[in-house]
Every structure is written in C-alpha cells, then in structure tokens.
C-alpha cells in the first residue's frame, strides 16, 4: 500500500482574544489557543486511520484542515504527494481537494431541510459542472435506500437513513478520501452498526480511504487499521489497532481504555476519565498530560516528551517502555 495522506508538523492556533476595546480597558494580552500542535502522521491508501481523544483534543480541527475548511497555521498536508496546504487557494490544491469529502456528526443539521434529496446529493457534482442525470438514484441505491427516495425531503427519513443520504452525497463526486467526523454518534446504537457496516462495504467496493474521527473506542476498534491518540492537540500515541488495544503504552491511552464501557463491564459502574483537560490557552509545561498522569515524575513537568518508536508504536512519554 502507498501513502495517500501525509501530515507534517501540522499546527493550528486560534486567536480567542476579547475584542480590542475590552483588552485595552481590562489591560489583557491577546489570547491564543493552540488547538493542534506539531502533529505528524501518514495514512495508507485504502485504509482507515482513526483519531481518538476527549473533546477539545484537536481531532475535528485536523479533519477540517485536511478538507480545507480551516487553514493550518503551520505545517504541511500532502495528498498523493501534492502539497495542498502552502497555497490552499491554488487550482491544483482545489483539484486535489475534490477527491476529499466529509461526513459530519449530525445528519439532521447537515442536510438542507428545504431541498429534495435529489438536489442535496447532486449539488456537489453540479457545482463542478458534472453530469447529474440519474446520479441521486444510483447513489441512494448504493447506500441501501431506494431510487424513489430522491423526490422526498430530509424530514421524511429516520436518523440512520439521513446519515445514509449524507454518505450518498459524499460519494456522489467519486472521492478517494472521506473524513468522517463522529459519523454515528448522533444515531441510536441499533442503527450505528448498520451505518458502520455500510461504510466498511463501501470502502472495499470503491477502494476508499477514511480518516475516522471518534471518541468512541468501540467504533474505532470496529473500523480502524491504525489509530492516533490525541491529547490537548498533541499526538501522544499511534499504533496499529491490535497493538494499541492489546498493549497501550501511553498513560493517557491506558486511562481512556480503562474508562471506556466494555461488553464484559455490563451492569458494573465504569470510572469516568480522571481529572479535567487543562486550559488549552495556558497549557501545562513539559508533558501536557503531567497534571493528570498517575506515574508522573519531576522531569515530566519540565521536558516535553518527543514521539519515539517502540516497535510498531510511536509514543510520547518519558517512561513508556
Ligand atoms: Fe506521564 Fe510523564 Fe509519560 Fe507524560 S511523560 S505521560 S507525565 S509519565
């Protein structure tokens, strides 16, 4: 398999300062929030790479930078060897980006309620001047709905069916890469597995590559080939799925695994993740996890651990061995 997406030292800083007049009156400095800090990873063609982490870990911001919805502050994004980050408005970057589509968390909010499903599905192709005759019907059948559904409106469908419509819309332009941002978390548990199985089948059938963003470890275990764990905008561990689930090396990964509900824990109380995520505007010195880490030593608050290889795993922890 060849590398399809390469992300190098990707960083996104948001200016979250109060308005100028408030800052002058209250004598406040500018406030900067580092949502993503120096993140590097690669995604192989026709594979599923998952980013996991608590909310505020930066996983959705990375997805938005790859799809072009948010520009990076620093770093580089390559798709198929082509840089799409240094001149995101160039014709070449736009052409490469046409191969990337996104599926969002909330199928209720991401479909225009006034449009027929036919127009919703055909729109991304129509804006690029592509042929749309019969397209909506073909796409609907591909995602397990009926071609006759093209003349209905979004409110006539259930949550699972609406997410199928979102998948049909994402597939309509024939993309190679789909960024899936919590695609099943707004759905009933009974419907989640149907949508995930559909996504797996489409990946096989169409040779798709997924960047899968989720906080749900059960979903990630079902879907991903490789997993990156994010904490406070930093990649703290990355490993092939089986290696990560059988031997998580970073104390943060171990904590989220301990806190995740498991089939064998049914009926027992599950510990919530311990501690609060620190303020991203004033992040801790050294290892960003040190205020919550149960095995932190003095060095952890002074020196930021670098990602290093241990077997197939990359881990950023002074004590991981
Ligand atoms: Fe914990 Fe230190 Fe490792 Fe950070 S570097 S995860 S604080 S042991």
XYZ file of C-alpha atoms and ligand atoms in Angstrom:
329
model
C 0.000 0.000 0.000
C 1.237 3.525 -0.736
C 0.898 6.637 1.400
C -2.118 8.712 0.335
C -2.104 11.441 3.003
C 1.000 12.792 4.734
C 0.591 15.352 7.517
C 3.778 17.003 8.778
C 4.137 19.184 11.889
C 0.536 20.367 11.486
C -0.337 23.216 13.851
C -3.455 25.363 14.252
C -3.557 28.325 16.605
C -6.836 30.262 17.069
C -6.940 33.862 18.246
C -9.512 33.795 21.072
C -8.765 37.303 22.394
C -11.516 39.526 23.704
C -12.425 42.478 21.444
C -9.759 45.214 21.207
C -11.620 47.733 23.414
C -12.143 45.184 26.225
C -8.473 44.267 26.097
C -7.411 47.900 26.357
C -9.817 48.662 29.233
C -9.100 45.453 31.131
C -5.361 45.520 30.241
C -5.495 41.994 28.891
C -2.948 40.467 26.499
C -4.037 38.661 23.310
C -5.180 35.068 23.978
C -4.048 32.257 21.665
C -5.460 28.742 21.755
C -3.291 26.012 20.254
C -5.893 23.501 19.037
C -3.371 21.319 17.170
C 0.353 21.269 17.896
C 3.033 19.757 15.673
C 1.057 16.671 14.627
C 2.560 14.305 12.016
C 1.103 11.074 10.631
C 0.573 9.179 7.396
C -2.487 7.385 6.029
C -2.071 4.470 3.643
C -4.293 4.188 0.588
C -7.490 2.124 1.135
C -7.020 2.053 4.913
C -8.873 3.526 7.887
C -6.889 5.838 10.164
C -8.701 6.867 13.336
C -8.023 9.871 15.540
C -9.313 9.480 19.096
C -9.309 11.701 22.151
C -11.593 13.585 24.504
C -13.444 16.651 23.258
C -11.018 19.553 22.837
C -8.189 17.210 21.805
C -7.963 18.750 18.311
C -9.215 15.773 16.287
C -12.005 17.632 14.451
C -9.695 20.582 13.713
C -7.267 18.191 11.991
C -10.153 16.816 9.886
C -11.205 20.340 8.927
C -7.636 21.287 7.946
C -7.370 18.223 5.688
C -10.685 19.036 3.972
C -9.700 22.706 3.626
C -12.400 24.119 5.932
C -9.744 25.540 8.289
C -6.276 26.642 7.098
C -3.262 25.387 9.089
C -1.180 27.952 10.977
C 1.960 25.902 10.302
C 2.862 22.546 8.825
C 2.157 20.675 5.631
C -0.578 18.433 4.242
C 0.217 16.271 1.216
C -2.316 14.195 -0.694
C -0.841 11.751 -3.183
C 2.475 13.620 -2.955
C 0.871 17.016 -3.723
C 1.098 19.822 -1.169
C -2.390 21.278 -0.531
C -1.510 23.485 2.448
C 1.056 26.066 1.302
C -1.240 27.568 -1.382
C -4.725 26.285 -0.455
C -6.465 28.590 -2.972
C -4.492 27.357 -5.974
C -6.242 25.489 -8.784
C -4.072 22.430 -8.136
C -4.975 22.325 -4.422
C -8.676 22.671 -5.302
C -8.362 19.793 -7.795
C -6.748 17.536 -5.181
C -9.307 18.596 -2.594
C -12.122 17.475 -4.916
C -11.019 13.932 -4.025
C -11.767 14.592 -0.324
C -15.288 14.637 1.125
C -16.510 14.921 4.708
C -19.328 13.244 6.644
C -20.431 15.161 9.728
C -21.714 14.057 13.102
C -25.270 15.340 12.873
C -27.260 14.101 9.858
C -30.157 16.350 10.952
C -28.126 19.557 10.764
C -26.072 18.743 7.660
C -28.975 18.306 5.202
C -30.852 21.354 3.901
C -34.482 20.735 5.024
C -35.922 22.707 2.068
C -34.178 20.708 -0.639
C -35.263 17.402 -2.120
C -32.782 14.581 -1.588
C -32.107 14.570 -5.357
C -30.721 18.135 -5.178
C -28.832 17.510 -1.938
C -26.949 14.560 -3.449
C -26.334 16.114 -6.878
C -25.235 19.554 -5.659
C -21.501 18.844 -5.063
C -21.283 17.441 -8.609
C -23.438 20.168 -10.197
C -21.261 22.995 -8.800
C -18.275 21.476 -10.599
C -20.236 21.207 -13.835
C -20.515 17.385 -13.699
C -23.358 15.258 -15.089
C -26.147 14.691 -12.564
C -28.780 12.763 -14.556
C -29.739 9.632 -12.587
C -26.916 10.318 -10.107
C -29.092 10.650 -6.982
C -30.942 7.386 -7.716
C -27.653 5.481 -8.259
C -26.112 6.868 -5.085
C -29.224 6.134 -2.995
C -29.238 2.536 -4.166
C -25.527 2.253 -3.383
C -26.185 3.192 0.260
C -29.144 0.816 0.662
C -32.023 3.261 0.036
C -34.449 3.351 -2.886
C -34.041 5.477 -6.009
C -37.617 6.689 -5.424
C -36.389 8.395 -2.218
C -34.751 11.071 -4.387
C -38.026 13.010 -4.535
C -38.507 13.133 -0.753
C -37.361 15.735 1.768
C -34.934 15.053 4.680
C -37.671 15.179 7.348
C -39.281 12.082 5.793
C -36.327 9.897 6.873
C -35.063 8.402 10.150
C -31.655 9.381 11.627
C -29.902 6.318 10.158
C -31.450 6.922 6.721
C -30.370 10.574 6.828
C -26.792 9.546 7.560
C -27.029 7.202 4.536
C -28.115 10.247 2.478
C -25.065 12.153 3.802
C -22.854 9.225 2.742
C -24.543 9.199 -0.698
C -23.856 12.932 -1.062
C -20.215 12.439 -0.031
C -19.803 9.624 -2.581
C -21.552 11.425 -5.463
C -18.413 13.174 -6.728
C -16.366 9.949 -6.674
C -13.907 10.922 -3.895
C -10.859 8.865 -2.862
C -10.798 10.071 0.753
C -13.638 10.552 3.228
C -13.128 12.386 6.512
C -15.748 11.020 8.918
C -16.262 13.251 11.972
C -18.122 11.205 14.614
C -20.391 9.848 11.840
C -22.508 7.616 14.086
C -22.501 9.361 17.463
C -25.890 11.057 16.865
C -27.520 7.729 15.927
C -29.254 5.057 18.018
C -26.947 2.196 18.963
C -29.058 -0.234 16.896
C -28.561 1.886 13.762
C -24.861 2.652 14.352
C -23.652 -0.822 13.357
C -25.698 -0.763 10.126
C -24.113 2.536 9.087
C -20.605 1.356 10.076
C -21.056 -1.887 8.115
C -22.222 0.120 5.090
C -19.103 2.300 5.362
C -16.861 -0.796 5.555
C -18.567 -2.340 2.500
C -18.202 0.901 0.501
C -14.536 1.117 1.410
C -13.962 -2.383 -0.040
C -16.155 -1.796 -3.080
C -14.861 1.654 -4.033
C -11.287 1.485 -2.661
C -11.914 4.413 -0.298
C -9.561 5.744 2.360
C -11.110 7.007 5.612
C -9.901 9.415 8.254
C -12.189 8.451 11.096
C -12.631 10.903 13.969
C -14.278 9.488 17.068
C -14.321 9.465 20.838
C -15.981 6.026 20.787
C -13.378 3.269 21.208
C -15.831 0.502 20.271
C -16.446 2.181 16.905
C -12.725 2.749 16.395
C -11.902 -0.878 17.207
C -14.507 -1.985 14.655
C -13.315 0.320 11.850
C -9.668 1.367 12.141
C -6.445 -0.144 10.824
C -4.265 2.395 12.626
C -5.099 4.752 15.478
C -3.641 8.065 16.624
C -4.423 9.202 20.181
C -4.590 12.968 20.691
C -4.316 14.859 23.947
C -4.573 18.649 24.099
C -3.752 18.978 20.392
C -0.723 16.691 20.579
C -0.324 13.172 19.165
C 0.670 11.143 22.229
C 0.473 7.626 20.792
C -0.010 5.964 17.417
C -0.168 2.252 16.706
C -1.828 -0.405 14.552
C -5.254 -1.206 16.038
C -4.434 -4.592 17.567
C -1.179 -3.350 19.095
C -2.921 -0.351 20.649
C -5.830 -2.333 22.086
C -3.649 -5.162 23.420
C -0.775 -3.052 24.773
C -1.492 0.692 25.119
C 1.789 2.331 26.110
C 0.867 5.924 26.980
C -0.738 6.523 30.419
C -3.439 8.668 28.724
C -4.346 5.863 26.289
C -4.486 3.476 29.245
C -6.800 5.877 31.082
C -9.287 6.252 28.209
C -9.308 2.480 27.717
C -9.994 1.966 31.436
C -12.824 4.499 31.293
C -14.455 3.078 28.136
C -17.557 0.927 28.627
C -16.840 -2.703 27.731
C -19.138 -5.602 26.944
C -17.775 -7.501 29.969
C -18.405 -4.464 32.188
C -22.154 -4.539 31.555
C -24.018 -3.813 34.780
C -20.923 -2.513 36.533
C -20.115 1.112 37.116
C -17.433 2.478 34.825
C -14.943 5.058 36.122
C -15.174 8.381 34.258
C -11.851 9.704 32.882
C -9.911 11.147 35.818
C -9.206 14.870 36.092
C -10.030 17.813 33.859
C -8.464 18.619 30.497
C -6.143 21.610 31.157
C -6.836 25.040 29.659
C -5.524 24.990 26.067
C -4.837 28.755 26.269
C -2.399 28.164 29.141
C -1.238 24.562 28.589
C 0.952 22.842 31.197
C 4.734 22.944 30.771
C 6.598 19.764 29.845
C 4.324 16.805 29.116
C 0.779 18.158 28.564
C -0.618 15.156 30.455
C 1.528 15.563 33.592
C -1.155 17.211 35.825
C -3.379 14.120 35.357
C -0.746 11.416 34.989
C -0.626 8.865 37.844
C 3.040 7.993 37.197
C 4.452 11.491 36.507
C 7.991 12.230 37.745
C 9.775 15.600 38.129
C 11.124 15.508 34.573
C 7.556 15.358 33.180
C 6.679 18.918 34.205
C 9.912 20.312 32.726
C 10.594 18.457 29.485
C 8.103 17.749 26.703
C 8.429 14.101 25.621
C 9.037 13.562 21.902
C 7.266 10.872 19.895
C 9.583 7.877 19.622
C 9.249 4.398 18.165
C 8.791 1.365 20.371
C 8.208 -1.493 17.906
C 5.260 -0.535 15.673
C 4.082 2.102 18.171
C 5.031 5.774 18.334
C 4.608 7.152 21.839
C 5.355 10.477 23.554
C 6.114 9.542 27.158
C 9.413 9.663 29.075
C 8.545 6.459 30.923
C 6.910 4.312 28.194
C 8.997 1.229 27.599
Fe 3.028 10.711 32.400
Fe 5.473 11.763 32.325
Fe 4.745 9.998 30.492
Fe 3.726 12.452 30.477
S 5.855 11.898 30.142
S 2.619 10.581 30.204
S 3.531 12.852 32.656
S 4.964 9.621 32.666
